[in-house]
GROMACS .gro file of C-alpha atoms in nm:
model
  223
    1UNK     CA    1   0.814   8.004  -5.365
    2UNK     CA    2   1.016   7.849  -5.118
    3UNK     CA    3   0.874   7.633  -4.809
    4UNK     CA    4   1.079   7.886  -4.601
    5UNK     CA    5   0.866   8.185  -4.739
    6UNK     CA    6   0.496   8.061  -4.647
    7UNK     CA    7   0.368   8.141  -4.313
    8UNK     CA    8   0.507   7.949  -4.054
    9UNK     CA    9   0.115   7.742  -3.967
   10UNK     CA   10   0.113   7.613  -4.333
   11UNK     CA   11   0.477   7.480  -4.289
   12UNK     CA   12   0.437   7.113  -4.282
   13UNK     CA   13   0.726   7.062  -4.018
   14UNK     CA   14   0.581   7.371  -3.822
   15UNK     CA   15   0.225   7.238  -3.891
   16UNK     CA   16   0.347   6.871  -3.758
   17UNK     CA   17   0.496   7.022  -3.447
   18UNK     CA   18   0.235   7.261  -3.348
   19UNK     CA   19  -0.090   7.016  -3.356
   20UNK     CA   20   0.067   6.629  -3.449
   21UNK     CA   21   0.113   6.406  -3.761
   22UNK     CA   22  -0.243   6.341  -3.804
   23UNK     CA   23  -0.292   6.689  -3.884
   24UNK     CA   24  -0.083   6.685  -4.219
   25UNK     CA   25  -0.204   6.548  -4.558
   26UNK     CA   26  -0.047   6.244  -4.763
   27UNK     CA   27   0.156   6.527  -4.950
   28UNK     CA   28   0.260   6.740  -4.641
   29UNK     CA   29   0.374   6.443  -4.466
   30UNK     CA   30   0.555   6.289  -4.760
   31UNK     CA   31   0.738   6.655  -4.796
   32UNK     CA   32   0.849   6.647  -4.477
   33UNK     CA   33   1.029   6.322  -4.553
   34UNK     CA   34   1.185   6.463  -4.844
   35UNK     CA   35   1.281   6.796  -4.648
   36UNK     CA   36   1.349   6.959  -5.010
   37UNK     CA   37   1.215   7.008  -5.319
   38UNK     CA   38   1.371   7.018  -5.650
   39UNK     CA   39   1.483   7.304  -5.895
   40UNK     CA   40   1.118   7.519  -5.974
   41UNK     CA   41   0.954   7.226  -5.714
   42UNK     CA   42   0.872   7.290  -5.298
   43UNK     CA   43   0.935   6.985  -5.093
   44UNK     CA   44   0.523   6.974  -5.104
   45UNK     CA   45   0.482   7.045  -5.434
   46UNK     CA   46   0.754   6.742  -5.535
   47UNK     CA   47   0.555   6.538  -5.298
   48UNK     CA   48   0.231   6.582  -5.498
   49UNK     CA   49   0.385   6.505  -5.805
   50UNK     CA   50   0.523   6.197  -5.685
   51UNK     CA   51   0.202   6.098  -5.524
   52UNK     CA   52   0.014   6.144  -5.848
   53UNK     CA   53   0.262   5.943  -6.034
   54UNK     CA   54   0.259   5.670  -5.791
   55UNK     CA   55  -0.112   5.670  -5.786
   56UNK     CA   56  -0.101   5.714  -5.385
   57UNK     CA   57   0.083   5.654  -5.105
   58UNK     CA   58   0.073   5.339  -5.073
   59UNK     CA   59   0.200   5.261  -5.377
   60UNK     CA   60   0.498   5.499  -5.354
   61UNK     CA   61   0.543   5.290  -5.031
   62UNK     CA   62   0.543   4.988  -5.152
   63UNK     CA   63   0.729   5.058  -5.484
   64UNK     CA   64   1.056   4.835  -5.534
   65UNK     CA   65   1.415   4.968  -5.554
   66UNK     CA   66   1.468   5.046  -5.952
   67UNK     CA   67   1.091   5.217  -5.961
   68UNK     CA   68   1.133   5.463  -5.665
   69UNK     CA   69   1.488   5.543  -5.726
   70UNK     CA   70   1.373   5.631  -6.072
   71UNK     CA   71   1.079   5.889  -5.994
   72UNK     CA   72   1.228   6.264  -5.948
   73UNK     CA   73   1.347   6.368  -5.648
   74UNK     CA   74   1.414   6.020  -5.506
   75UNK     CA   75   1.767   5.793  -5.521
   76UNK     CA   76   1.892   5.515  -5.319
   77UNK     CA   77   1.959   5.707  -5.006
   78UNK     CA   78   1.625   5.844  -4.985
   79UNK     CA   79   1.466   5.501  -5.044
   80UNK     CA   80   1.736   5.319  -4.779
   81UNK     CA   81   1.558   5.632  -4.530
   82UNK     CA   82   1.217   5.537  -4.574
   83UNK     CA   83   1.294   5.101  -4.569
   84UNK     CA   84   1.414   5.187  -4.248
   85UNK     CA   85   1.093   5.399  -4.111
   86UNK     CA   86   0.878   5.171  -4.254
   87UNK     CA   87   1.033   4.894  -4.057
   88UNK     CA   88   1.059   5.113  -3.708
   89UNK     CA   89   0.686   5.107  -3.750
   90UNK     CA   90   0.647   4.800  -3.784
   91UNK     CA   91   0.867   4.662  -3.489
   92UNK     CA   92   0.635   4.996  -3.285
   93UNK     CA   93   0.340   4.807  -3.395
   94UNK     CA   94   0.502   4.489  -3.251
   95UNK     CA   95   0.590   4.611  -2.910
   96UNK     CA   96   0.234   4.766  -2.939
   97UNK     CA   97   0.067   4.420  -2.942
   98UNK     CA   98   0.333   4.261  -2.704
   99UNK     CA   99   0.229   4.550  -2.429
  100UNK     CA  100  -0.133   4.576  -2.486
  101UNK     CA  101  -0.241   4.240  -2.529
  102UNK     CA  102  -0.389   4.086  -2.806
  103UNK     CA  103  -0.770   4.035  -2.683
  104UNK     CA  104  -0.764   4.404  -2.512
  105UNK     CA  105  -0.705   4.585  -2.883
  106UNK     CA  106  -0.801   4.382  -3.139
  107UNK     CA  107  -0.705   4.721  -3.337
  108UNK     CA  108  -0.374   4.675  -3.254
  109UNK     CA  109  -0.352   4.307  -3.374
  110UNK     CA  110  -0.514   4.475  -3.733
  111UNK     CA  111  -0.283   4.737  -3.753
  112UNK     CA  112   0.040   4.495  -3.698
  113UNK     CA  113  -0.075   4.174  -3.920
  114UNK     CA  114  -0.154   4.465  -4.223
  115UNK     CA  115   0.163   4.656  -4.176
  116UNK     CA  116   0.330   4.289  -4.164
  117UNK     CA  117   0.153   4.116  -4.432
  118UNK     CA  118  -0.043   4.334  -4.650
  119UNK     CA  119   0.222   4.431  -4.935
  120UNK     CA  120   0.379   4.178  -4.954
  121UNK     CA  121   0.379   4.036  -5.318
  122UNK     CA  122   0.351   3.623  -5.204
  123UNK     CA  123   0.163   3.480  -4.996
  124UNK     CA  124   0.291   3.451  -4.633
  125UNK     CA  125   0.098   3.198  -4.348
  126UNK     CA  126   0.189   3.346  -4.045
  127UNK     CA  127   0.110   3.276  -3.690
  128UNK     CA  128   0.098   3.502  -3.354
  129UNK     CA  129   0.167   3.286  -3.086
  130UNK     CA  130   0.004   3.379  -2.705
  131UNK     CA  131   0.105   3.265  -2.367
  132UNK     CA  132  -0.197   3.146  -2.067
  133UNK     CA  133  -0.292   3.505  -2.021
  134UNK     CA  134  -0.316   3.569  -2.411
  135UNK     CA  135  -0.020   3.808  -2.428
  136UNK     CA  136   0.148   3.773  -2.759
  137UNK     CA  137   0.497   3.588  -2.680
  138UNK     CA  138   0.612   3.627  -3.086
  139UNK     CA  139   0.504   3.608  -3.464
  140UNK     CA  140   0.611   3.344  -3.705
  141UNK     CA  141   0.617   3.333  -4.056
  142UNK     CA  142   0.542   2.957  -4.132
  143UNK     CA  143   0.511   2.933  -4.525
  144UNK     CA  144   0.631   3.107  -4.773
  145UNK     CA  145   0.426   3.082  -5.112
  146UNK     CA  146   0.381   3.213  -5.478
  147UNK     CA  147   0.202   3.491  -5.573
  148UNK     CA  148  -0.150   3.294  -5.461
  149UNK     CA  149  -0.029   3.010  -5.258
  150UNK     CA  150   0.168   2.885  -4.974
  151UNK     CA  151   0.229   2.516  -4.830
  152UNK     CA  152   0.116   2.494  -4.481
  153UNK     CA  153   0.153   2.217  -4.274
  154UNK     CA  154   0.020   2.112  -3.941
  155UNK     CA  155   0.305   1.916  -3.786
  156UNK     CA  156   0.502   2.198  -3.851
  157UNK     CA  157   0.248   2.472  -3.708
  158UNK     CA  158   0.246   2.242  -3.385
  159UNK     CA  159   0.609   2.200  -3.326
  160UNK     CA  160   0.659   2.584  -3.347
  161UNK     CA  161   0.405   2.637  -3.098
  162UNK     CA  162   0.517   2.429  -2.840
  163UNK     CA  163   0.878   2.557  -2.918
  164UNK     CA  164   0.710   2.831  -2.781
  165UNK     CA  165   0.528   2.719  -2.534
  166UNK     CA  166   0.256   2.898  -2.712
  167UNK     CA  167  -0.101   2.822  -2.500
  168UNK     CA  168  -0.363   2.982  -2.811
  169UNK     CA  169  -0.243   3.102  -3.202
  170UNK     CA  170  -0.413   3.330  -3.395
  171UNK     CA  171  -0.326   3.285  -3.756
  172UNK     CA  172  -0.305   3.479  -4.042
  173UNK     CA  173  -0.174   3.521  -4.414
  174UNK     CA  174  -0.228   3.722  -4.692
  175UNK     CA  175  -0.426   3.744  -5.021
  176UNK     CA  176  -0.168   3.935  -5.270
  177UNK     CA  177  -0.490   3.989  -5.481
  178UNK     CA  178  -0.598   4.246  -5.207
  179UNK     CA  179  -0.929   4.055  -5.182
  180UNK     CA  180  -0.926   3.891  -4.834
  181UNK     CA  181  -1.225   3.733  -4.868
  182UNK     CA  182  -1.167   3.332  -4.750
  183UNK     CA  183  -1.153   3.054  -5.002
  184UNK     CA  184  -1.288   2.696  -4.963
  185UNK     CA  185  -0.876   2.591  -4.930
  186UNK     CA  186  -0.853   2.838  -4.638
  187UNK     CA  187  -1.151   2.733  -4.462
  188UNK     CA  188  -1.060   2.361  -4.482
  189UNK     CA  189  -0.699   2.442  -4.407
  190UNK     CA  190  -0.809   2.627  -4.118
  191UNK     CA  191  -1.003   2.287  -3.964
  192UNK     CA  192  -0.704   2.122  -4.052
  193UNK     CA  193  -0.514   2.353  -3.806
  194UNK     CA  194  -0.790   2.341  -3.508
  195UNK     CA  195  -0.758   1.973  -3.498
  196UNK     CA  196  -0.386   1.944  -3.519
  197UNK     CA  197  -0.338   2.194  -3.216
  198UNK     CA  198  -0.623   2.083  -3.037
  199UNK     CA  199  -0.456   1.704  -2.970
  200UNK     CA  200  -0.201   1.915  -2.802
  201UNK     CA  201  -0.444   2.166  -2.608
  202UNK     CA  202  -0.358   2.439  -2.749
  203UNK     CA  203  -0.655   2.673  -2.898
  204UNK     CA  204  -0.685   2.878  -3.212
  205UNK     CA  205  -0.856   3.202  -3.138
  206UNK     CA  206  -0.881   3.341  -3.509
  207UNK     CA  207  -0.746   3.364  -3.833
  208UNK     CA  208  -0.753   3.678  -4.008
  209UNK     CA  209  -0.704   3.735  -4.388
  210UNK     CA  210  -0.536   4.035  -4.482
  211UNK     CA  211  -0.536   4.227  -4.794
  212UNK     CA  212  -0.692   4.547  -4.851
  213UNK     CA  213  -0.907   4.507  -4.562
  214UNK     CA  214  -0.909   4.215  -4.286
  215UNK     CA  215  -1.105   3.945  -4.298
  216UNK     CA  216  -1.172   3.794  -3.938
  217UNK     CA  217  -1.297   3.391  -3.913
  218UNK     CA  218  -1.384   3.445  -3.518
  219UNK     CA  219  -1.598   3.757  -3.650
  220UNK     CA  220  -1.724   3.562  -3.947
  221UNK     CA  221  -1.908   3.286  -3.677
  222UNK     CA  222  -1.639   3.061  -3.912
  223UNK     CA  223  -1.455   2.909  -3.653
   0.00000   0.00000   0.00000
């Protein structure tokens, strides 16, 4: 049976419009993405099938080019669509953080360094940089590593916060792994970084792990 023929509150689009996004399941959302199904397939059913496949939503997500363009349904276009929605969301969730300020919603910092750092399959050392009044002024991506490691050095970290005439940092990076639990290297590395900045007076208010979850020094008592 066609989308078209259930009642119009099960419709996912109708269902989206009528009460929000929130309201729709992994599958109802993905649907409306996909707007159709395929031959013997609803948009929602095709949406479950691909979820199953994928093992979730994330994973559909996060898939490269030759896997999603692969699973039925799916092609080039529809993954050039969804690279660019994923990255409006992220630049929302960047505006987010520059308008709210970083201390007022520590959610919001969360949300952006995950949707930023969390799938990404090396490891990235990145830093947000904060003016006097600890409004974010811009994130920068500082190293670059393997799968498990990236080279992080603090001349480097202090030069590109005075570039920005950055007044406190909060780093952050993330474990590939999807364990964000810190390791001896990060703690020391993170000492390493408190002293470097501090000769310039310039403070370090966290540095959160990501992976799965987020892993917060300041919360940890670590720092």
């Amino acid at each position: 049976m066609s989308i078209r023929d259930w009642p119009e509150t099960e419709r996912p689009r109708e269902k989206l419009l009528a009460n929000g996004a929130a309201a729709l399941s992994d599958a109802e959302l993905l649907a409306v993405f996909l707007r159709t199904g395929v031959a013997g397939l609803s948009a929602v059913d095709l949406a479950r099938e691909l979820l199953s496949a994928f093992g979730g939503l994330r994973s559909l997500l996060s898939a490269d080019v030759e896997r999603f363009c692969a699973a039925k349904g799916l092609g080039r276009a529809k993954y050039a669509q969804l690279q660019a929605v994923l990255e409006l969301s992220r630049r929302h969730l960047a505006e987010e953080l520059r308008r709210e300020g970083v201390l007022r919603d520590p959610g919001s910092t969360r949300r952006f360094l995950q949707a930023r750092l969390r799938d990404e399959t090396r490891e990235l050392f990145g830093m947000l940089l904060l003016d006097n009044q600890h409004q974010v002024l811009a994130f920068e991506v500082l190293a670059i590593g393997t799968i498990n490691a990236a080279a992080v050095y603090p001349r480097e970290v202090v030069k590109a916060a005075l570039r920005r005439n950055a007044a406190a940092v909060i780093f952050a990076h993330n474990h590939p792994s999807g364990v964000a639990e810190p390791s001896a290297a990060d703690r020391e590395l993170t000492e390493r970084l408190i002293t470097a900045l501090r000769t310039v007076d310039i403070r370090v208010l966290d540095h959160v792990i990501v992976g799965e979850d987020c892993v917060s020094f300041a919360e940890r008592g670590m720092m």
